[in-house]
Amino acid sequence: MAEQLRLMAVHAHPDDESSKGAATTAKYVAEGVDVLVVTCTGGERGSVLNPKLDRPDVWANIADIRRAEMDAARAILGIEQAWLGFVDSGLPEGDPLPPLPEGCFALQDVAVAAGPLVRLMREFRPHVVTTYDEEGGYPHPDHIMCHKVSVAAFEAAGDAERYPELGEPWQPLKLYYDIGFSKGKILALHEAILATGIESPYAEWLTRWEDRPDKGPRITTRVECAEYFPVRDDALRAHATQVDPDGFWFQVPMELQQQAWPTEDFQLVRSMVDSPLPESDLFAGVRETAHAR
């Protein structure tokens, strides 16, 4: 009998699990995979991006509110979730940028900060781990630190000589970076919207993209999950302080999204199994070997 498949998705803040790869995790949950989302920080320094909730009482209780929002999103996605317990670094603004707050996640020693994640990997024993690329998906200090900690933990979890006090070694079989947006995806959505006669919210984004590198060529794995886009959006709306339900993310009609770009995309960066590229399944090569673990 094959071993239960397990997926761990490591994110920086509550809401990231719903805006990055959420339809993929919902798909695997529906297929019977155990999914654990690891949230590195509590999002204590996040902005309130929903104008309807930009109130003093919300700001005064933002940490508790964001935990409650995570509880709601977790239930919608059907996932397990664990907090690493680090403090949000905030997104510094200005020129020059101000220093990061003392004690925040991004200022931790990577080897020390990876310890709690190594412990979780050894306890949960994921076959597949997803996280952000070296730029954090976008250059938020917590996202970049999330990348560093995830890679360090992936490489250490199976080594009995490293963190010996944190449980029996377990080596995940594959590590992926979430490629949330590529130029091809944005262009496909943009053109599909224009074809319906609707004004595209991506026009300005594409103009800015001329000076940015395209991560499309890095994509190795496209997971068909359009059926779960509504679940993704419901989970994202559960993070009510972080998204405006009348805003940018929800302007594109659902059926159009599902038709124009029905996948979520990833880059395979580490693999202990044979899995020819391109892939359509994060567990490609794992399903055939999990029964032997």
CSV table of C-alpha atoms in Angstrom, one decimal:
chain,number,residue,atom,x,y,z
A,1,MET,CA,0.0,0.0,0.0
A,2,ALA,CA,1.4,3.4,-1.0
A,3,GLU,CA,2.5,5.8,1.7
A,4,GLN,CA,0.3,8.9,2.3
A,5,LEU,CA,1.6,11.7,0.2
A,6,ARG,CA,2.5,14.9,2.0
A,7,LEU,CA,3.1,18.5,0.8
A,8,MET,CA,4.6,21.4,2.8
A,9,ALA,CA,4.2,25.0,1.6
A,10,VAL,CA,6.4,27.5,3.4
A,11,HIS,CA,5.2,31.1,3.4
A,12,ALA,CA,6.3,34.4,4.9
A,13,HIS,CA,3.0,35.8,6.2
A,14,PRO,CA,-0.7,34.9,6.7
A,15,ASP,CA,-2.4,35.5,3.4
A,16,ASP,CA,0.6,34.4,1.3
A,17,GLU,CA,-0.7,30.8,1.4
A,18,SER,CA,-3.9,32.1,-0.3
A,19,SER,CA,-2.3,34.4,-2.9
A,20,LYS,CA,0.5,32.0,-4.0
A,21,GLY,CA,-0.3,28.4,-5.0
A,22,ALA,CA,-3.6,28.1,-3.1
A,23,ALA,CA,-5.5,26.4,-5.9
A,24,THR,CA,-2.7,23.8,-6.1
A,25,THR,CA,-2.9,23.1,-2.4
A,26,ALA,CA,-6.7,22.9,-2.6
A,27,LYS,CA,-6.4,20.5,-5.5
A,28,TYR,CA,-4.0,18.2,-3.6
A,29,VAL,CA,-6.2,18.3,-0.5
A,30,ALA,CA,-9.1,17.2,-2.6
A,31,GLU,CA,-7.0,14.3,-3.9
A,32,GLY,CA,-6.2,13.1,-0.4
A,33,VAL,CA,-2.8,14.6,0.0
A,34,ASP,CA,-1.8,15.9,3.5
A,35,VAL,CA,-0.9,19.6,3.1
A,36,LEU,CA,0.8,21.6,5.8
A,37,VAL,CA,1.3,25.4,5.3
A,38,VAL,CA,4.1,26.8,7.4
A,39,THR,CA,3.7,30.5,8.2
A,40,CYS,CA,7.0,32.1,9.2
A,41,THR,CA,5.7,35.3,10.8
A,42,GLY,CA,2.4,36.6,12.2
A,43,GLY,CA,2.1,39.5,9.8
A,44,GLU,CA,2.2,42.0,12.6
A,45,ARG,CA,3.6,44.8,10.5
A,46,GLY,CA,1.5,44.2,7.4
A,47,SER,CA,-0.6,47.0,5.9
A,48,VAL,CA,-4.4,47.2,6.0
A,49,LEU,CA,-5.1,47.1,2.3
A,50,ASN,CA,-8.9,46.9,2.6
A,51,PRO,CA,-10.1,50.5,2.9
A,52,LYS,CA,-13.3,49.3,4.7
A,53,LEU,CA,-11.1,48.0,7.5
A,54,ASP,CA,-8.6,50.8,7.8
A,55,ARG,CA,-9.8,51.7,11.2
A,56,PRO,CA,-8.1,52.4,14.6
A,57,ASP,CA,-9.7,49.3,16.2
A,58,VAL,CA,-8.3,47.1,13.5
A,59,TRP,CA,-4.8,48.5,13.7
A,60,ALA,CA,-4.9,48.1,17.5
A,61,ASN,CA,-5.6,44.4,17.2
A,62,ILE,CA,-3.9,43.6,13.9
A,63,ALA,CA,-1.9,40.6,15.2
A,64,ASP,CA,-5.0,38.8,16.6
A,65,ILE,CA,-7.1,39.7,13.6
A,66,ARG,CA,-4.5,38.2,11.2
A,67,ARG,CA,-4.5,35.0,13.2
A,68,ALA,CA,-8.2,34.8,13.0
A,69,GLU,CA,-8.1,35.4,9.2
A,70,MET,CA,-5.6,32.6,8.9
A,71,ASP,CA,-7.9,30.3,10.8
A,72,ALA,CA,-10.7,31.1,8.3
A,73,ALA,CA,-8.5,30.6,5.3
A,74,ARG,CA,-7.1,27.4,6.6
A,75,ALA,CA,-10.6,26.0,6.9
A,76,ILE,CA,-11.5,27.0,3.4
A,77,LEU,CA,-8.4,25.4,1.9
A,78,GLY,CA,-8.7,22.3,4.1
A,79,ILE,CA,-5.0,22.4,5.0
A,80,GLU,CA,-3.1,22.0,8.2
A,81,GLN,CA,-1.1,25.1,9.3
A,82,ALA,CA,1.8,25.8,11.7
A,83,TRP,CA,3.4,29.1,12.8
A,84,LEU,CA,7.2,29.4,13.0
A,85,GLY,CA,6.7,32.2,15.5
A,86,PHE,CA,9.0,34.9,14.0
A,87,VAL,CA,8.0,38.6,14.0
A,88,ASP,CA,7.1,40.4,10.7
A,89,SER,CA,9.9,42.6,9.4
A,90,GLY,CA,7.6,45.1,7.6
A,91,LEU,CA,8.3,46.4,4.1
A,92,PRO,CA,10.8,49.3,4.4
A,93,GLU,CA,10.0,52.4,2.3
A,94,GLY,CA,12.0,55.5,1.5
A,95,ASP,CA,15.3,56.5,0.0
A,96,PRO,CA,17.5,55.6,1.7
A,97,LEU,CA,15.6,52.6,3.2
A,98,PRO,CA,15.3,52.7,7.0
A,99,PRO,CA,16.8,49.9,9.0
A,100,LEU,CA,14.7,46.8,9.7
A,101,PRO,CA,13.2,46.5,13.2
A,102,GLU,CA,15.4,44.9,15.8
A,103,GLY,CA,14.5,41.2,16.3
A,104,CYS,CA,12.5,40.8,13.1
A,105,PHE,CA,12.5,37.7,11.0
A,106,ALA,CA,14.7,39.1,8.2
A,107,LEU,CA,17.5,39.8,10.7
A,108,GLN,CA,17.7,36.3,12.2
A,109,ASP,CA,20.7,34.1,11.6
A,110,VAL,CA,19.6,31.7,8.8
A,111,ALA,CA,21.1,28.6,10.5
A,112,VAL,CA,19.2,29.4,13.7
A,113,ALA,CA,16.0,30.4,12.0
A,114,ALA,CA,16.0,27.2,10.0
A,115,GLY,CA,15.9,25.1,13.1
A,116,PRO,CA,12.1,25.3,13.8
A,117,LEU,CA,11.5,24.5,10.1
A,118,VAL,CA,13.8,21.5,10.3
A,119,ARG,CA,11.9,20.2,13.3
A,120,LEU,CA,8.6,20.6,11.4
A,121,MET,CA,10.0,18.8,8.3
A,122,ARG,CA,11.1,15.9,10.5
A,123,GLU,CA,7.7,15.8,12.3
A,124,PHE,CA,5.5,16.2,9.2
A,125,ARG,CA,7.8,14.3,6.8
A,126,PRO,CA,6.8,16.1,3.5
A,127,HIS,CA,7.7,14.5,0.2
A,128,VAL,CA,7.5,17.8,-1.5
A,129,VAL,CA,8.3,21.3,-0.3
A,130,THR,CA,7.3,24.6,-2.0
A,131,THR,CA,8.6,28.1,-1.2
A,132,TYR,CA,9.8,31.3,-2.9
A,133,ASP,CA,12.7,31.9,-5.2
A,134,GLU,CA,15.9,33.8,-4.2
A,135,GLU,CA,14.1,37.2,-4.8
A,136,GLY,CA,11.2,36.1,-2.5
A,137,GLY,CA,8.8,36.3,-5.4
A,138,TYR,CA,9.0,40.0,-4.8
A,139,PRO,CA,11.7,41.7,-2.7
A,140,HIS,CA,10.0,41.8,0.7
A,141,PRO,CA,12.7,41.1,3.3
A,142,ASP,CA,10.5,38.4,4.9
A,143,HIS,CA,9.9,36.7,1.6
A,144,ILE,CA,13.7,36.6,0.9
A,145,MET,CA,14.3,35.3,4.4
A,146,CYS,CA,11.6,32.6,3.9
A,147,HIS,CA,13.5,31.5,0.8
A,148,LYS,CA,16.8,31.2,2.7
A,149,VAL,CA,15.3,29.4,5.6
A,150,SER,CA,13.3,27.0,3.4
A,151,VAL,CA,16.3,26.0,1.3
A,152,ALA,CA,18.5,25.6,4.4
A,153,ALA,CA,15.9,23.4,6.1
A,154,PHE,CA,15.4,21.3,3.0
A,155,GLU,CA,19.1,20.6,2.8
A,156,ALA,CA,19.5,19.9,6.6
A,157,ALA,CA,16.4,17.9,7.4
A,158,GLY,CA,17.8,14.7,6.1
A,159,ASP,CA,21.2,15.0,7.6
A,160,ALA,CA,21.6,13.2,10.9
A,161,GLU,CA,24.6,15.2,11.9
A,162,ARG,CA,22.8,18.5,11.6
A,163,TYR,CA,20.3,19.6,14.3
A,164,PRO,CA,20.4,16.2,15.9
A,165,GLU,CA,18.3,17.4,18.8
A,166,LEU,CA,15.4,18.2,16.5
A,167,GLY,CA,14.1,14.7,15.7
A,168,GLU,CA,14.8,11.8,13.4
A,169,PRO,CA,16.2,12.9,10.0
A,170,TRP,CA,13.8,13.1,7.0
A,171,GLN,CA,14.8,14.1,3.5
A,172,PRO,CA,12.0,15.7,1.4
A,173,LEU,CA,12.2,14.4,-2.2
A,174,LYS,CA,11.5,17.6,-4.1
A,175,LEU,CA,11.8,21.4,-3.6
A,176,TYR,CA,9.9,23.9,-5.8
A,177,TYR,CA,9.8,27.7,-6.1
A,178,ASP,CA,6.4,29.2,-6.7
A,179,ILE,CA,6.4,31.2,-10.0
A,180,GLY,CA,3.3,33.2,-9.3
A,181,PHE,CA,3.5,35.6,-12.3
A,182,SER,CA,5.3,35.2,-15.6
A,183,LYS,CA,5.1,37.6,-18.5
A,184,GLY,CA,3.3,34.9,-20.5
A,185,LYS,CA,0.6,34.6,-17.9
A,186,ILE,CA,0.0,38.3,-17.5
A,187,LEU,CA,-0.1,38.8,-21.3
A,188,ALA,CA,-2.5,35.9,-21.8
A,189,LEU,CA,-4.9,37.3,-19.1
A,190,HIS,CA,-4.5,40.8,-20.5
A,191,GLU,CA,-5.4,39.8,-24.1
A,192,ALA,CA,-8.3,37.6,-22.9
A,193,ILE,CA,-9.8,40.5,-21.1
A,194,LEU,CA,-9.4,42.9,-24.0
A,195,ALA,CA,-11.1,40.4,-26.3
A,196,THR,CA,-14.2,40.7,-24.2
A,197,GLY,CA,-14.2,44.5,-24.4
A,198,ILE,CA,-13.4,44.9,-20.7
A,199,GLU,CA,-10.6,47.3,-19.7
A,200,SER,CA,-7.6,45.3,-18.5
A,201,PRO,CA,-6.1,45.8,-15.1
A,202,TYR,CA,-2.8,44.5,-16.4
A,203,ALA,CA,-2.0,47.2,-19.0
A,204,GLU,CA,0.2,49.3,-16.6
A,205,TRP,CA,1.8,46.2,-15.2
A,206,LEU,CA,2.8,45.0,-18.7
A,207,THR,CA,4.3,48.5,-19.4
A,208,ARG,CA,6.4,48.2,-16.2
A,209,TRP,CA,7.4,44.7,-17.1
A,210,GLU,CA,9.6,45.9,-20.0
A,211,ASP,CA,12.4,46.6,-17.6
A,212,ARG,CA,11.9,43.4,-15.5
A,213,PRO,CA,13.3,39.9,-16.1
A,214,ASP,CA,10.7,37.3,-17.1
A,215,LYS,CA,10.6,34.2,-14.9
A,216,GLY,CA,8.5,32.3,-17.4
A,217,PRO,CA,11.6,30.4,-18.8
A,218,ARG,CA,12.2,29.1,-15.2
A,219,ILE,CA,8.8,27.2,-15.1
A,220,THR,CA,9.3,23.5,-15.1
A,221,THR,CA,5.9,22.4,-13.7
A,222,ARG,CA,2.4,23.5,-14.5
A,223,VAL,CA,-0.3,22.2,-12.3
A,224,GLU,CA,-3.8,22.2,-13.8
A,225,CYS,CA,-6.0,23.6,-11.0
A,226,ALA,CA,-8.5,26.0,-12.6
A,227,GLU,CA,-11.4,24.1,-10.9
A,228,TYR,CA,-10.0,25.3,-7.5
A,229,PHE,CA,-9.5,29.0,-8.4
A,230,PRO,CA,-12.8,29.9,-6.6
A,231,VAL,CA,-11.5,28.2,-3.5
A,232,ARG,CA,-8.3,30.2,-3.8
A,233,ASP,CA,-10.3,33.4,-4.1
A,234,ASP,CA,-12.5,32.5,-1.1
A,235,ALA,CA,-9.4,31.9,1.0
A,236,LEU,CA,-7.8,35.1,-0.1
A,237,ARG,CA,-11.0,37.1,0.8
A,238,ALA,CA,-10.8,35.5,4.3
A,239,HIS,CA,-7.7,37.7,4.8
A,240,ALA,CA,-10.0,40.7,4.8
A,241,THR,CA,-7.4,43.2,6.1
A,242,GLN,CA,-5.1,42.2,3.2
A,243,VAL,CA,-7.3,42.4,0.1
A,244,ASP,CA,-10.0,44.7,-1.1
A,245,PRO,CA,-12.8,42.5,-2.3
A,246,ASP,CA,-13.6,45.2,-4.9
A,247,GLY,CA,-10.0,45.6,-5.9
A,248,PHE,CA,-7.4,44.5,-8.5
A,249,TRP,CA,-7.3,40.8,-7.6
A,250,PHE,CA,-10.9,40.2,-8.3
A,251,GLN,CA,-11.5,42.3,-11.4
A,252,VAL,CA,-10.9,39.4,-13.9
A,253,PRO,CA,-14.0,37.2,-14.5
A,254,MET,CA,-13.4,33.7,-13.1
A,255,GLU,CA,-14.3,31.8,-16.2
A,256,LEU,CA,-11.9,34.0,-18.2
A,257,GLN,CA,-9.1,33.2,-15.7
A,258,GLN,CA,-9.8,29.5,-15.9
A,259,GLN,CA,-9.7,29.5,-19.7
A,260,ALA,CA,-6.8,31.9,-20.3
A,261,TRP,CA,-4.3,30.4,-17.8
A,262,PRO,CA,-5.7,27.2,-16.0
A,263,THR,CA,-2.4,26.3,-14.2
A,264,GLU,CA,-0.3,27.4,-11.3
A,265,ASP,CA,3.3,27.3,-12.1
A,266,PHE,CA,6.5,26.2,-10.3
A,267,GLN,CA,10.2,25.7,-10.8
A,268,LEU,CA,11.7,22.4,-9.7
A,269,VAL,CA,15.1,23.3,-8.0
A,270,ARG,CA,16.0,20.1,-6.1
A,271,SER,CA,14.9,16.5,-6.8
A,272,MET,CA,15.9,13.2,-5.3
A,273,VAL,CA,13.7,11.3,-7.7
A,274,ASP,CA,13.7,10.8,-11.5
A,275,SER,CA,11.0,13.1,-12.9
A,276,PRO,CA,11.4,14.2,-16.6
A,277,LEU,CA,10.7,17.8,-17.4
A,278,PRO,CA,8.3,19.5,-18.0
A,279,GLU,CA,5.9,18.2,-15.4
A,280,SER,CA,2.2,18.6,-14.6
A,281,ASP,CA,2.4,17.2,-11.0
A,282,LEU,CA,4.4,18.2,-8.0
A,283,PHE,CA,4.5,14.5,-7.0
A,284,ALA,CA,5.8,13.3,-10.4
A,285,GLY,CA,8.4,10.7,-9.6
A,286,VAL,CA,7.4,10.7,-6.0
A,287,ARG,CA,4.2,8.7,-6.4
A,288,GLU,CA,6.3,5.8,-7.8
A,289,THR,CA,8.7,5.8,-4.8
A,290,ALA,CA,6.7,6.9,-1.8
A,291,HIS,CA,5.6,3.3,-1.0
A,292,ALA,CA,9.3,2.4,-0.4
A,293,ARG,CA,9.8,5.2,2.2
